[in-house]
Amino acid sequence: MVTKQYTGSLDDADLTRADSLAREIFSDIANKWALLIIEALGDRTLRFSELRNEIEGVSHKMLTQNLRMLERNGLVERCVHPTVPPRVEYTLTEPGRGLLKTTHYMCDWTHQYLGHIEASRRSFGD
Amino acid sequence: MVTKQYTGSLDDADLTRADSLAREIFSDIANKWALLIIEALGDRTLRFSELRNEIEGVSHKMLTQNLRMLERNGLVERCVHPTVPPRVEYTLTEPGRGLLKTTHYMCDWTHQYLGHIEASRRSFGD
DNA sequence: CTGCATCCTTATAGATACTG
DNA sequence: CAGTATCTATAAGGATGCAG
């Protein structure tokens, strides 16, 4: 469980290894660039440079860094074609595709409530 | 649209205001603490201190900061009881509850693939 | 109890340059 | 083209103290 579901007086030491791992993974994917990469990939196979063009505002460094993280966690498969110049293609794995449902939903949600949020910000004092 | 869905040679200046707002909102919610707060609140009403206990590892500062952000965006309602000591309760608004589907799914996903991910990390060289 | 402000440490992210 | 490394600027985050 990613959040505590009990209200006892347990402290950090009582988190099981699985729980802290779950939290670590949750933190990895609950991240702007990771989710945008997953959403951009979808069911397609894209090259590094194509991903960079798809994702507005991502830097070379952030893209590399997050792709390595997603690869490490087995959400993205990296395929290197030994050509000159090199061609590196990225594809979501089955676990990675499992997150598409979430990213699509989050994108839909964002557009659905764009007006609500803009109004709320104004009344909040922006 | 949070990611570009076209492949033309358009540059930053072509992003519409709505698109950059959408990206800003997406970045606000595609964030570890924001999603954990939403998941922790669920359909309940919780006090500041209760939230702090529910969310393992969150600091006073991060919780305050993210609650203000969620409030500003209209995802969380803040109710102050004028008692001594003060009692401040937080509840998800309707747009906020709209994200519960996502957070629940992400939590489920995390547990579903915990084994996959652990194995992947080992074979990656951890 | 909650919130804000402060200081201070660490982490993050951009820019740049260099390699295969 | 893709990746790594280095440097630097800025932001994030923890700890603390004080105020309502």
XYZ file of C-alpha atoms (C1' of nucleotides) in Angstrom:
292
model
C 0.000 0.000 0.000
C 1.381 3.306 -1.056
C -0.334 5.286 1.711
C -0.938 4.005 5.209
C -4.379 2.525 5.631
C -4.158 2.163 9.376
C -4.081 4.784 12.099
C -1.953 3.035 14.694
C 1.221 4.464 16.122
C 3.553 2.563 13.836
C 6.732 4.309 12.795
C 9.049 4.185 9.765
C 10.653 0.939 10.881
C 7.346 -0.846 10.468
C 7.102 -0.185 6.767
C 7.759 -3.488 5.130
C 10.338 -3.757 2.393
C 7.572 -4.273 -0.165
C 5.834 -1.099 0.952
C 8.922 1.029 0.656
C 9.599 -0.479 -2.753
C 6.028 0.287 -3.780
C 6.480 3.869 -2.684
C 9.734 4.136 -4.591
C 8.110 2.866 -7.783
C 5.120 5.126 -7.273
C 7.467 8.097 -6.931
C 9.283 7.102 -10.106
C 6.140 7.077 -12.218
C 4.207 9.860 -10.458
C 6.482 12.273 -12.230
C 5.789 14.713 -15.023
C 8.371 13.553 -17.568
C 7.843 9.845 -16.990
C 4.104 10.139 -17.576
C 4.571 12.385 -20.617
C 7.015 9.894 -22.135
C 4.571 7.026 -21.584
C 1.730 9.046 -23.069
C 3.860 10.082 -26.062
C 4.955 6.519 -26.779
C 1.520 4.980 -26.565
C 1.461 1.932 -28.829
C 4.108 3.326 -31.126
C 7.829 2.794 -31.423
C 9.715 6.084 -31.441
C 13.311 7.151 -31.798
C 15.019 9.313 -29.215
C 14.818 12.360 -31.477
C 11.172 11.700 -32.300
C 10.320 11.542 -28.606
C 12.154 14.790 -28.101
C 10.014 16.426 -30.764
C 6.804 14.954 -29.394
C 7.340 16.139 -25.861
C 7.346 19.900 -25.824
C 9.981 21.359 -23.558
C 11.875 18.236 -22.559
C 15.636 18.611 -22.545
C 18.072 16.072 -23.916
C 19.202 15.351 -20.386
C 15.754 14.879 -18.831
C 14.672 12.619 -21.674
C 17.758 10.396 -21.381
C 17.523 10.291 -17.624
C 13.851 9.360 -17.519
C 14.179 6.824 -20.332
C 16.963 5.094 -18.388
C 14.758 5.037 -15.291
C 11.797 3.609 -17.230
C 14.077 1.037 -18.848
C 15.486 0.033 -15.480
C 11.983 -0.515 -14.145
C 11.089 -2.534 -17.243
C 8.428 -0.140 -18.550
C 10.267 0.741 -21.726
C 12.253 -1.415 -24.108
C 15.325 0.060 -25.758
C 16.382 -1.208 -29.157
C 19.713 -0.094 -30.582
C 20.284 -0.498 -34.315
C 24.026 -0.779 -34.955
C 24.068 1.632 -37.866
C 25.892 4.873 -38.541
C 24.508 7.145 -37.363
C 22.968 5.093 -34.533
C 19.227 4.576 -34.409
C 17.723 3.906 -30.995
C 14.073 3.018 -30.702
C 11.884 2.980 -27.614
C 8.710 0.983 -27.093
C 6.484 0.446 -24.063
C 6.575 -3.037 -22.568
C 3.411 -4.735 -21.357
C 3.719 -3.252 -17.843
C 4.436 0.124 -19.430
C 1.336 -0.089 -21.620
C -0.600 -0.807 -18.455
C -0.035 2.805 -17.495
C -1.511 4.208 -20.703
C -4.956 3.966 -19.156
C -3.793 6.318 -16.404
C -2.016 8.788 -18.648
C -4.935 8.979 -21.062
C -7.293 9.517 -18.193
C -5.126 12.240 -16.703
C -4.955 14.044 -20.050
C -8.718 13.804 -20.473
C -9.242 15.011 -16.925
C -6.957 17.978 -17.512
C -8.954 19.144 -20.516
C -12.272 18.412 -18.902
C -11.547 20.641 -15.918
C -9.425 23.303 -17.613
C -12.207 25.858 -17.194
C -12.949 24.911 -13.571
C -9.304 25.231 -12.678
C -8.795 28.533 -14.434
C -11.813 29.934 -12.595
C -10.620 28.544 -9.288
C -7.230 30.145 -9.728
C -8.798 33.515 -10.403
C -10.969 33.348 -7.291
C -7.955 32.228 -5.291
C -6.287 35.491 -6.101
C -4.215 35.031 -9.236
C -3.282 18.462 -25.744
C -0.578 17.760 -23.252
C 1.806 16.223 -25.781
C 2.050 17.293 -29.397
C -0.074 15.097 -31.637
C 1.281 16.513 -34.910
C 4.691 16.168 -36.499
C 4.971 19.478 -38.286
C 7.739 21.973 -37.739
C 5.842 24.146 -35.309
C 7.843 25.775 -32.554
C 7.128 26.948 -28.995
C 5.328 30.068 -30.142
C 2.625 27.936 -31.701
C 1.507 26.377 -28.458
C -1.816 27.927 -27.691
C -2.461 29.459 -24.301
C -4.823 26.600 -23.483
C -2.148 24.059 -24.279
C 0.429 25.679 -22.056
C -2.167 25.921 -19.283
C -2.992 22.247 -19.769
C 0.675 21.376 -19.474
C 0.996 23.470 -16.338
C -1.955 21.719 -14.710
C -0.674 18.331 -15.806
C 2.681 19.123 -14.202
C 0.953 20.192 -10.999
C -0.894 16.910 -10.589
C 1.703 14.555 -12.127
C 3.612 14.922 -8.911
C 4.276 12.476 -6.149
C 2.907 14.421 -3.185
C -0.148 15.756 -4.975
C -1.225 12.275 -6.035
C -0.525 10.820 -2.594
C -2.625 13.536 -0.958
C -5.510 12.877 -3.329
C -5.250 9.141 -2.736
C -5.090 9.635 1.036
C -8.122 11.920 1.104
C -10.307 9.705 -1.039
C -13.914 10.331 -0.032
C -12.965 11.307 3.492
C -12.492 14.622 5.227
C -9.168 14.792 7.016
C -7.375 17.301 9.195
C -3.903 18.548 8.407
C -2.368 16.388 11.111
C -4.334 13.330 10.014
C -3.090 13.759 6.472
C 0.423 14.048 7.804
C 0.032 10.733 9.579
C -1.553 9.041 6.577
C 1.171 10.008 4.163
C 4.383 8.367 5.211
C 7.373 10.639 4.884
C 5.687 13.897 3.967
C 7.108 16.948 5.730
C 5.062 19.757 7.220
C 6.320 22.048 4.491
C 5.600 19.769 1.522
C 2.123 19.003 2.812
C 1.249 22.688 3.282
C 2.724 23.627 -0.060
C 0.924 20.927 -2.011
C -2.365 21.494 -0.214
C -2.199 25.196 -1.171
C -1.520 24.235 -4.774
C -4.420 21.781 -4.832
C -6.657 24.361 -3.216
C -5.642 27.005 -5.733
C -6.512 24.633 -8.564
C -9.849 23.847 -6.939
C -9.157 20.160 -6.288
C -9.281 20.432 -2.528
C -11.602 22.357 -0.254
C -10.195 23.847 2.923
C -12.476 24.302 5.898
C -11.203 26.228 8.904
C -13.012 25.789 12.236
C -12.462 28.922 14.328
C -11.655 27.061 17.513
C -8.660 27.052 19.801
C -6.571 25.255 18.810
C -7.549 25.624 15.160
C -8.999 22.684 13.303
C -8.525 22.687 9.536
C -10.197 20.055 7.425
C -9.513 19.105 3.850
C -11.889 17.421 1.404
C -11.640 16.652 -2.297
C -13.931 18.684 -4.527
C -15.748 17.084 -7.448
C -12.844 17.736 -9.871
C -10.470 16.411 -7.221
C -12.502 13.234 -6.776
C -12.275 12.826 -10.544
C -8.606 11.998 -10.048
C -9.274 9.192 -7.569
C -9.782 6.830 -10.484
C -6.240 7.581 -11.604
C -4.612 7.349 -8.204
C -6.361 4.085 -7.389
C -5.330 2.667 -10.724
C -1.735 3.742 -10.225
C -1.632 2.139 -6.786
C -3.107 -1.087 -8.157
C -0.672 -1.026 -11.055
C 2.257 -0.573 -8.676
C 1.342 -3.645 -6.669
C 0.473 -5.688 -9.711
C 3.892 -5.180 -11.283
C 6.029 -5.033 -8.141
C 7.566 -8.405 -8.975
C 8.163 -7.566 -12.648
C 9.863 -4.331 -11.711
C 12.045 -5.853 -9.034
C 13.181 -8.517 -11.506
C 13.803 -5.929 -14.192
C 15.961 -3.863 -11.865
C 18.071 -6.889 -11.005
C 18.673 -7.752 -14.633
C 19.476 -4.104 -15.346
C 22.364 -4.352 -12.946
C 21.220 -3.234 -9.516
C -2.994 22.869 15.652
C -1.856 25.118 11.592
C 0.632 28.235 8.793
C 4.311 31.189 7.387
C 9.049 32.634 7.182
C 13.858 31.719 7.540
C 18.110 29.454 6.866
C 20.707 25.916 4.899
C 21.671 21.665 2.464
C 20.873 18.831 -1.295
C 18.869 17.766 -5.653
C 17.386 19.139 -10.186
C 17.779 20.861 -14.541
C 19.857 23.604 -18.351
C 23.949 24.524 -21.249
C 27.918 22.941 -23.272
C 31.279 20.060 -24.986
C 33.113 15.664 -26.289
C 32.735 10.463 -27.714
C 31.345 6.380 -30.603
C 22.133 10.417 -33.724
C 22.436 9.186 -29.154
C 24.816 9.144 -24.822
C 27.806 10.701 -21.186
C 30.209 14.035 -18.367
C 31.026 18.483 -16.387
C 29.852 22.867 -14.800
C 26.647 26.162 -13.021
C 22.245 28.245 -11.686
C 18.138 27.509 -9.618
C 14.678 25.048 -7.159
C 13.238 21.615 -3.896
C 13.147 20.065 0.505
C 14.247 19.584 5.640
C 14.751 21.875 10.167
C 13.579 25.369 13.093
C 11.315 29.213 15.215
C 7.456 32.148 15.808
C 2.620 33.795 15.292
C -2.579 33.376 15.264
